[in-house]
Amino acid sequence: PGRSPHGYAVTKPGSPAPIAVALNITSVASAGMPSSPVIWISVVVPAGTFMMGADVKNEMKDGSRSEGPIRQITIAKPFAVGKYELTWDEWEACVAKRGCTDNSRNGYSAASDPDWSGDAGYGRGRRPVINVSRADAEAYVKWLSGETGATYRLLSEAEWEYAARGGTTTPFYWGNELNGTQANCNGNSPYGTSTKGPYLQKTTPVGSYAAKY
């Protein structure tokens, strides 16, 4: 699954994670909204220091060691970040104004399996947009900056983890277990517990799970 500061959203294997967008804190009070029905919500993350990464004990069961070594990181200034993953409504507002490229035919193995392209049949609206690239994400924040007059950018890896952890040191901000009830994932393969949970096999509308903030 593709992680975000406030939950997990299922993406196709090999496809990018949902987009997280940051806003310069000096622009928060005066930033406007895109001239569309879309409401873009942000939360302010305070400055601080945290331990980034994970030790062997907290690595995922697939044996990945990509999260180490643990190191201390200081976030010197507060920043605002999107409360939710970027939704289809927000993405399509950018497409409609030609700030972003229509991704209806993009997707993992879309050439051999068209059902995996676009929203993959999961639905749109307030569900997180999928099948977008880094270049698409950059195009979106450029468009949003132009629409609002504020400066938007993508999060750094450190900023993302700092926001996602929310001051916690456990594998997940809610604790040590994951089985599909706390976030959208494969509940048939639980982490930190033997209790299995739901496996939806599709995205859910943003805000479907309890948030840290």
XYZ file of C-alpha atoms in Angstrom, residues 2 11 35 90 99 104 112 126 130 143 148 151 164 184 207-208:
16
model
C 1.020 3.597 -0.538
C -2.408 1.452 -5.155
C -11.178 28.275 -8.303
C -8.748 17.713 -6.818
C -2.584 22.193 -15.606
C -7.297 7.988 -17.618
C -1.897 -5.508 -21.459
C -13.044 11.694 -2.769
C -3.794 6.744 -8.481
C -0.751 24.384 -11.019
C -3.715 30.173 -5.195
C 3.951 28.207 -2.902
C 3.259 10.453 9.419
C -6.540 0.089 4.158
C -10.771 10.331 5.886
C -12.210 6.813 6.167
